[in-house]
Coordinates of C-alpha atoms and ligand atoms in Angstrom, one line a residue:
M78 CA 83.7 -102.7 -89.3
T79 CA 83.0 -102.6 -85.6
N80 CA 84.3 -104.6 -82.7
S81 CA 81.4 -103.6 -80.5
L82 CA 78.3 -105.5 -79.6
E83 CA 76.3 -102.4 -80.5
N84 CA 72.8 -103.3 -81.8
K85 CA 73.5 -107.0 -81.5
S86 CA 70.4 -108.8 -80.3
I87 CA 71.3 -111.5 -77.8
L88 CA 69.1 -114.1 -76.1
L89 CA 70.5 -114.9 -72.7
G90 CA 69.3 -118.2 -71.3
V91 CA 69.6 -118.4 -67.5
C92 CA 69.5 -121.8 -65.8
G93 CA 69.1 -123.0 -62.3
S94 CA 72.7 -122.8 -61.1
I95 CA 74.2 -121.2 -58.0
A96 CA 76.0 -118.9 -60.5
A97 CA 72.7 -117.5 -61.9
Y98 CA 73.4 -114.2 -60.1
K99 CA 76.5 -113.7 -62.3
A100 CA 74.1 -113.4 -65.3
C101 CA 73.0 -110.1 -63.8
E102 CA 76.5 -108.6 -64.2
L103 CA 76.7 -110.2 -67.6
V104 CA 73.5 -108.4 -68.7
R105 CA 74.8 -105.1 -67.4
T106 CA 78.1 -105.5 -69.2
L107 CA 76.4 -106.6 -72.5
R108 CA 74.1 -103.6 -72.3
K109 CA 76.9 -101.2 -71.6
Q110 CA 78.5 -102.4 -74.7
G111 CA 75.4 -101.7 -76.8
A112 CA 73.8 -105.1 -77.0
D113 CA 70.0 -105.6 -76.8
V114 CA 69.5 -108.5 -74.3
T115 CA 66.4 -110.6 -73.8
V116 CA 66.4 -113.2 -71.0
A117 CA 64.7 -116.6 -71.0
M118 CA 64.8 -118.2 -67.6
T119 CA 64.2 -121.8 -66.7
E120 CA 61.8 -122.5 -63.9
A121 CA 64.8 -123.6 -61.8
A122 CA 66.6 -120.3 -62.5
T123 CA 63.7 -118.3 -61.0
R124 CA 64.5 -120.1 -57.7
F125 CA 67.9 -118.4 -57.7
V126 CA 67.3 -114.9 -59.1
G127 CA 63.9 -113.1 -59.5
P128 CA 62.7 -112.4 -63.0
V129 CA 62.0 -108.9 -62.0
T130 CA 65.8 -108.3 -61.7
F131 CA 66.3 -109.4 -65.3
A132 CA 63.3 -107.5 -66.6
A133 CA 64.7 -104.3 -65.0
L134 CA 68.2 -104.9 -66.2
T135 CA 67.3 -105.8 -69.8
D136 CA 64.3 -103.4 -70.2
H137 CA 62.4 -106.4 -71.7
P138 CA 59.9 -108.8 -70.3
V139 CA 61.5 -112.1 -69.2
M140 CA 60.4 -115.2 -70.9
I141 CA 59.8 -118.2 -68.7
H142 CA 56.7 -120.1 -69.7
Q143 CA 56.3 -122.4 -72.7
F144 CA 52.6 -122.3 -72.1
P145 CA 51.7 -118.9 -70.7
P146 CA 48.3 -118.5 -69.0
D147 CA 47.1 -116.1 -71.8
P148 CA 48.5 -117.6 -75.0
E149 CA 49.4 -115.1 -77.8
A150 CA 48.3 -115.6 -81.3
G151 CA 50.5 -117.6 -83.6
V152 CA 53.5 -119.6 -82.6
P153 CA 55.5 -117.0 -80.6
H154 CA 58.5 -119.2 -79.6
V155 CA 59.3 -119.9 -83.2
E156 CA 59.2 -116.2 -84.1
I157 CA 61.2 -115.4 -81.0
A158 CA 63.9 -118.0 -81.8
E159 CA 64.4 -116.4 -85.2
S160 CA 65.0 -112.8 -84.0
F161 CA 68.4 -113.0 -82.4
D162 CA 72.0 -112.6 -83.6
A163 CA 73.3 -115.0 -81.0
V164 CA 72.1 -117.1 -78.0
M165 CA 74.1 -117.4 -74.9
V166 CA 73.2 -119.8 -72.1
A167 CA 74.9 -118.6 -69.0
P168 CA 75.0 -120.2 -66.6
A169 CA 74.3 -123.4 -68.4
T170 CA 73.4 -126.3 -66.1
A171 CA 74.4 -130.0 -66.6
D172 CA 70.6 -130.4 -67.2
I173 CA 70.4 -127.9 -70.1
L174 CA 73.5 -129.3 -71.7
G175 CA 72.1 -132.8 -71.6
K176 CA 68.7 -131.6 -73.0
A177 CA 70.3 -129.6 -75.8
A178 CA 72.5 -132.5 -76.8
H179 CA 69.4 -134.8 -77.1
A180 CA 66.8 -132.5 -78.6
V181 CA 64.8 -132.4 -75.4
A182 CA 62.3 -129.5 -75.6
D183 CA 60.2 -129.6 -72.5
D184 CA 60.4 -126.0 -71.4
L185 CA 60.7 -122.6 -73.2
L186 CA 64.5 -122.3 -73.1
S187 CA 65.2 -125.9 -74.3
T188 CA 62.5 -125.5 -77.0
L189 CA 64.1 -122.2 -78.2
L190 CA 67.5 -124.0 -78.3
N191 CA 66.0 -126.6 -80.6
I192 CA 64.8 -124.0 -83.0
V193 CA 67.5 -121.3 -83.2
D194 CA 69.9 -121.3 -86.1
C195 CA 72.1 -118.4 -85.0
P196 CA 75.4 -119.1 -83.2
V197 CA 75.0 -120.5 -79.7
L198 CA 77.3 -120.3 -76.7
F199 CA 77.0 -122.3 -73.6
V200 CA 78.7 -121.1 -70.4
P201 CA 78.5 -124.0 -68.0
A202 CA 78.9 -123.6 -64.2
M203 CA 78.4 -126.5 -61.9
N204 CA 79.9 -128.8 -59.2
F205 CA 83.1 -130.4 -60.4
R206 CA 81.6 -133.9 -60.2
M207 CA 78.6 -132.8 -62.3
W208 CA 81.1 -131.4 -64.9
E209 CA 83.2 -134.5 -64.9
N210 CA 80.2 -136.8 -65.1
P211 CA 80.6 -138.8 -68.4
A212 CA 77.1 -138.0 -69.3
T213 CA 77.8 -134.2 -69.1
Q214 CA 81.1 -134.7 -71.0
E215 CA 79.3 -136.6 -73.7
A216 CA 76.7 -133.9 -74.0
V217 CA 79.4 -131.3 -74.3
A218 CA 81.2 -133.3 -77.0
R219 CA 78.0 -133.8 -79.0
L220 CA 77.2 -130.1 -78.8
R221 CA 80.7 -129.1 -79.9
G222 CA 80.5 -131.7 -82.7
W223 CA 77.5 -129.8 -84.1
G224 CA 79.3 -126.5 -83.9
R225 CA 77.8 -125.2 -80.7
R226 CA 80.4 -123.3 -78.6
V227 CA 80.7 -124.7 -75.0
L228 CA 83.2 -122.8 -72.8
D229 CA 85.2 -124.9 -70.4
P230 CA 84.4 -123.8 -66.9
E231 CA 87.2 -122.4 -64.8
V232 CA 89.1 -124.2 -62.0
G233 CA 88.7 -122.7 -58.6
E234 CA 86.8 -122.6 -55.4
L235 CA 83.2 -123.7 -56.0
A236 CA 80.1 -122.8 -54.1
T237 CA 80.5 -125.8 -51.9
L238 CA 84.1 -124.6 -51.1
H239 CA 85.5 -127.6 -53.0
V240 CA 88.2 -126.7 -55.4
G241 CA 87.8 -128.1 -58.9
V242 CA 86.6 -127.4 -62.5
G243 CA 83.1 -125.8 -62.6
R244 CA 83.4 -122.1 -61.9
F245 CA 81.6 -119.6 -64.1
P246 CA 84.3 -118.0 -66.2
E247 CA 85.5 -114.4 -66.0
I248 CA 83.0 -112.1 -67.9
N249 CA 85.8 -111.0 -70.3
R250 CA 86.3 -114.5 -71.4
V251 CA 82.6 -115.0 -71.9
L252 CA 82.4 -111.8 -74.0
S253 CA 85.4 -112.6 -76.0
E254 CA 83.8 -116.0 -76.9
L255 CA 80.6 -114.2 -77.8
R256 CA 82.4 -111.8 -80.1
E257 CA 84.1 -114.8 -81.7
I258 CA 80.8 -116.6 -82.5
L259 CA 79.4 -113.3 -83.8
D260 CA 82.5 -113.0 -86.1
I261 CA 83.7 -109.8 -84.5
P262 CA 87.4 -109.7 -84.9
Q263 CA 89.6 -110.5 -81.9
F264 CA 92.9 -108.9 -83.1
Y265 CA 94.3 -108.8 -79.6
A266 CA 93.1 -112.1 -78.1
G267 CA 95.7 -113.4 -75.6
K268 CA 97.5 -110.0 -75.6
R269 CA 98.0 -107.7 -72.6
I270 CA 97.7 -104.0 -73.2
L271 CA 98.5 -101.2 -70.8
V272 CA 96.8 -97.9 -71.5
T273 CA 97.6 -94.6 -69.7
A274 CA 94.9 -91.9 -69.7
G275 CA 94.0 -88.5 -68.3
P276 CA 96.0 -85.7 -66.8
T277 CA 98.4 -85.7 -63.9
R278 CA 98.2 -83.2 -61.0
E279 CA 101.5 -81.7 -59.8
P280 CA 101.1 -80.2 -56.3
L281 CA 102.0 -76.6 -55.5
D282 CA 100.9 -77.0 -51.9
P283 CA 98.6 -79.4 -50.0
V284 CA 95.5 -77.9 -51.7
R285 CA 96.6 -76.6 -55.1
Y286 CA 98.1 -78.2 -58.2
I287 CA 99.1 -77.6 -61.8
S288 CA 97.3 -79.8 -64.3
N289 CA 96.0 -79.7 -67.8
R290 CA 92.6 -80.1 -69.6
S291 CA 92.9 -83.7 -70.5
S292 CA 89.6 -85.4 -70.0
G293 CA 90.9 -89.0 -70.3
K294 CA 88.3 -89.8 -73.0
M295 CA 90.7 -90.9 -75.7
G296 CA 92.6 -93.2 -73.3
Y297 CA 89.4 -94.7 -71.9
A298 CA 88.1 -95.2 -75.4
L299 CA 91.3 -97.0 -76.3
A300 CA 91.1 -99.2 -73.2
E301 CA 87.5 -100.1 -74.1
A302 CA 88.3 -100.8 -77.7
A303 CA 91.4 -103.0 -76.7
R304 CA 89.2 -105.0 -74.3
D305 CA 86.5 -105.4 -77.0
F306 CA 89.2 -106.7 -79.4
G307 CA 90.0 -109.4 -76.9
A308 CA 93.0 -107.9 -75.0
E309 CA 93.5 -108.1 -71.2
V310 CA 93.6 -104.4 -70.4
T311 CA 95.2 -102.5 -67.6
L312 CA 94.2 -98.8 -67.5
I313 CA 96.4 -96.4 -65.5
S314 CA 94.4 -93.2 -65.1
G315 CA 95.1 -89.8 -63.8
P316 CA 92.2 -87.9 -62.1
V317 CA 89.2 -87.8 -64.5
A318 CA 85.5 -87.5 -64.2
L319 CA 84.8 -90.7 -66.2
E320 CA 83.2 -94.0 -65.1
S321 CA 85.8 -96.8 -64.8
V322 CA 85.9 -99.1 -67.8
P323 CA 84.1 -102.4 -67.1
N324 CA 86.3 -105.5 -67.2
C325 CA 89.6 -103.6 -67.3
R326 CA 92.0 -103.5 -64.4
M327 CA 92.0 -99.9 -63.2
I328 CA 94.9 -98.2 -61.4
G329 CA 94.3 -94.6 -60.2
V330 CA 97.3 -92.2 -59.9
S331 CA 97.7 -88.5 -59.4
T332 CA 101.2 -87.2 -60.1
A333 CA 103.7 -87.9 -62.9
E334 CA 105.8 -89.8 -60.4
E335 CA 102.9 -92.0 -59.5
M336 CA 102.1 -92.6 -63.1
L337 CA 105.7 -93.6 -63.8
A338 CA 105.8 -95.9 -60.8
A339 CA 102.6 -97.6 -61.9
V340 CA 103.8 -98.0 -65.5
E341 CA 107.1 -99.4 -64.3
Q342 CA 105.4 -101.8 -62.0
E343 CA 102.9 -103.1 -64.6
C344 CA 104.9 -103.0 -67.9
G345 CA 106.8 -106.2 -67.2
C346 CA 104.0 -108.5 -68.3
Q347 CA 102.5 -106.3 -71.1
D348 CA 102.7 -106.8 -74.9
I349 CA 101.7 -103.2 -75.8
L350 CA 101.9 -99.9 -74.0
I351 CA 99.6 -97.1 -75.2
M352 CA 100.6 -93.9 -73.6
A353 CA 97.6 -91.7 -74.1
A354 CA 97.9 -89.8 -70.7
A355 CA 98.7 -86.1 -70.7
V356 CA 101.5 -86.3 -68.2
A357 CA 102.7 -82.9 -67.0
D358 CA 105.9 -81.7 -68.7
F359 CA 106.7 -79.5 -65.7
Q360 CA 106.0 -79.6 -62.0
P361 CA 106.7 -77.2 -59.1
A362 CA 110.3 -77.6 -58.1
L363 CA 109.6 -77.1 -54.4
P364 CA 105.9 -77.7 -53.5
S365 CA 105.1 -76.1 -50.2
S366 CA 104.2 -78.3 -47.3
D367 CA 101.8 -75.6 -46.0
K368 CA 99.0 -73.8 -47.9
I369 CA 100.6 -70.8 -49.6
S370 CA 98.9 -67.7 -48.1
R371 CA 97.2 -65.1 -50.2
S372 CA 99.5 -62.1 -50.9
D373 CA 99.0 -58.8 -52.7
K374 CA 102.5 -59.2 -54.3
P375 CA 103.2 -61.3 -57.3
I376 CA 104.7 -64.7 -56.4
S377 CA 106.9 -66.9 -58.6
I378 CA 106.8 -70.6 -58.8
E379 CA 109.9 -72.4 -60.0
L380 CA 109.1 -75.3 -62.3
K381 CA 111.3 -78.3 -63.0
P382 CA 110.8 -80.9 -65.7
A383 CA 108.5 -83.8 -64.7
P384 CA 109.7 -87.4 -65.3
D385 CA 109.7 -88.4 -68.9
I386 CA 107.8 -91.7 -68.6
L387 CA 108.3 -92.7 -72.2
K388 CA 112.1 -92.2 -72.0
V389 CA 112.4 -94.3 -68.8
I390 CA 110.1 -97.1 -70.0
Q391 CA 111.5 -97.3 -73.5
K392 CA 114.8 -98.6 -72.1
K393 CA 113.1 -101.3 -70.1
F394 CA 110.2 -102.5 -72.3
D395 CA 110.6 -104.9 -75.3
G396 CA 107.0 -104.8 -76.6
T397 CA 105.2 -102.3 -78.8
I398 CA 105.1 -98.7 -77.6
V399 CA 102.4 -96.3 -78.8
A400 CA 103.0 -92.7 -77.8
F401 CA 100.7 -89.7 -78.2
S402 CA 101.6 -86.2 -79.1
L403 CA 99.4 -83.1 -78.9
Q404 CA 100.4 -80.3 -81.2
G405 CA 99.1 -77.0 -82.5
E406 CA 100.3 -77.3 -86.1
S407 CA 99.6 -79.4 -89.2
D408 CA 103.2 -80.1 -89.9
L409 CA 104.0 -83.7 -88.8
E410 CA 107.7 -83.2 -88.8
P411 CA 108.0 -82.5 -85.0
A412 CA 106.0 -85.7 -84.4
R413 CA 108.4 -87.7 -86.7
K414 CA 111.3 -86.3 -84.7
K415 CA 109.7 -87.1 -81.4
L416 CA 108.9 -90.7 -82.6
Q417 CA 112.6 -91.2 -83.3
A418 CA 113.9 -89.4 -80.3
K419 CA 111.6 -91.3 -77.9
G420 CA 112.2 -94.7 -79.5
A421 CA 108.5 -95.5 -79.7
D422 CA 107.0 -97.8 -82.4
Y423 CA 104.1 -95.5 -83.1
I424 CA 103.1 -92.0 -82.4
V425 CA 99.5 -90.8 -82.5
V426 CA 99.3 -87.1 -83.3
N427 CA 96.3 -85.0 -82.4
R428 CA 95.7 -81.2 -82.4
Y429 CA 94.6 -78.9 -79.6
D430 CA 93.8 -76.1 -82.0
E431 CA 91.3 -78.0 -84.2
P432 CA 87.6 -77.8 -83.4
E433 CA 86.2 -81.1 -82.2
A434 CA 89.6 -82.6 -81.6
G435 CA 92.1 -83.1 -78.8
F436 CA 91.4 -82.5 -75.1
E437 CA 87.9 -82.6 -73.6
S438 CA 86.2 -83.1 -77.0
E439 CA 84.0 -86.2 -77.7
T440 CA 85.6 -86.5 -81.1
N441 CA 89.1 -86.6 -82.4
H442 CA 91.1 -86.4 -85.6
V443 CA 94.5 -88.2 -85.6
W444 CA 97.5 -89.3 -87.6
V445 CA 99.3 -92.5 -86.8
L446 CA 103.0 -92.4 -87.6
S447 CA 105.1 -95.6 -87.4
S448 CA 108.8 -95.9 -86.8
A449 CA 108.9 -97.7 -90.2
G450 CA 107.8 -94.5 -91.9
Q451 CA 104.1 -95.3 -92.5
E452 CA 101.7 -92.4 -91.9
V453 CA 97.9 -92.8 -91.8
E454 CA 95.3 -90.2 -91.2
I455 CA 92.2 -91.2 -89.2
S456 CA 89.4 -88.9 -90.1
P457 CA 87.4 -87.0 -87.5
D458 CA 84.9 -89.2 -85.6
R459 CA 83.8 -90.1 -82.1
K460 CA 86.7 -91.0 -79.9
S461 CA 85.3 -94.6 -79.5
V462 CA 85.5 -95.0 -83.3
V463 CA 88.9 -93.4 -83.6
A464 CA 90.2 -95.7 -80.9
R465 CA 88.9 -98.8 -82.7
K466 CA 90.5 -97.5 -86.0
I467 CA 93.8 -96.9 -84.3
L468 CA 93.9 -100.4 -82.8
E469 CA 92.7 -102.0 -86.1
H470 CA 95.5 -100.2 -87.9
L471 CA 98.2 -101.3 -85.4
A472 CA 96.9 -104.9 -85.6
Q473 CA 97.1 -104.9 -89.4
D474 CA 100.3 -102.9 -89.8
D475 CA 102.9 -105.3 -91.1
T476 CA 105.7 -102.7 -91.7
Ligands
FMN105 C1 71.4 -124.9 -54.4 C2 71.5 -125.5 -55.7 C3 72.5 -125.2 -56.6 C4 72.6 -125.7 -57.8 N1 73.7 -125.3 -58.6 C5 73.8 -125.9 -59.8 C6 74.8 -125.6 -60.7 O1 75.7 -124.7 -60.4 N2 75.0 -126.2 -61.9 C7 74.1 -127.2 -62.3 O2 74.3 -127.7 -63.4 N3 73.1 -127.5 -61.5 C8 72.9 -126.9 -60.3 N4 71.8 -127.3 -59.5 C9 70.9 -128.3 -60.0 C10 69.9 -127.7 -60.9 O3 69.2 -126.6 -60.3 C11 68.9 -128.7 -61.4 O4 69.5 -129.7 -62.1 C12 67.8 -128.1 -62.1 O5 66.8 -129.1 -62.5 C13 68.3 -127.4 -63.4 O6 67.2 -126.9 -64.1 P1 67.4 -126.1 -65.5 O7 68.5 -126.7 -66.2 O8 66.1 -126.2 -66.1 O9 67.7 -124.7 -65.0 C14 71.7 -126.7 -58.2 C15 70.6 -127.1 -57.4 C16 70.6 -126.5 -56.2 C17 69.4 -126.9 -55.2

């Protein structure tokens, strides 16, 4: 089972709306999540964004003409219409909604919409009066009545600077609807999940620090998987060399204190905290305000315990807490004790001494222990897969 759009073939219909440029970002996001996207533009859409842009972003030719100058053999639009897992029309104009609701097929996109039998999602964007027009509303109701999915546009400032219903929705909402029509589970729809990731850096002086080898890959994979399962995700990250996760709110921090402050600030509105960051256990007791000069003699650095984020947050947070523990032994007893002592709901155990697991690795091998005593092993796999399995397990755990 997967929650990703990997290998899904999506036909994206782009219409002549002022929001057509937002389809470019949509294509990028879909492709980053593994989907294969082909764009069909209406003639009007080409007035807003050049087809070259979509050809470059999708790596496929863009379809525009119902009657191309050099017709291909056969009936290509019928073959094309049968080759997709889903069709998304985004932005959808009042015009295309009206056409689709009345079987009008006078250009390539409207013809394809008349033929396809895969799930279809319309993402309307238009002036609020166009949206409220009874003809548009009737078209939307007809389409919905036939099982087509039509997203309600968002309320906000429109291109004309009027405020009203008509804005193109947030990409996360669009993707979450797309996953729904593709029957991809949305275990965390409507939930807010906070993930911490990466190491912290504890300054020794203005140019040096103590840190650890955490790459942040496990936390980033969890943030991505949570987003794909429908959650609204905030990712608090220590310094890492990873690209930020699209459609997650990112907060960058450096020290354990900064990570604690960010978690305290954000946790109030969250349902689940996943603490995958490798926060320092110790930090220099007295960081020097000047660069420590080289010396031929040994020097000592006094260390003090760094803030225990879990301990502080556990007292303030009512939702589900998922802690991580990195250990160098197969015995799960220390993790069971830590789970109890820290008051977390789950602890995910991974090992630093296993090949292909723990810090820096692309793969991981974990055990998920619950405070109710359930223990589940997730076999070695890519961190993205392990992340999905962890979240799937948490969603389905009814202990
Ligand atoms: C500047 C401008 C912006 C427009 N924006 C929208 C829009 O956001 N939504 C919409 O439904 N129509 C909009 N229209 C009207 C459509 O472009 C027009 O109805 C067109 O025929 C739609 O063709 P299509 O549905 O084949 O793309 C706009 C027109 C112009 C000139």
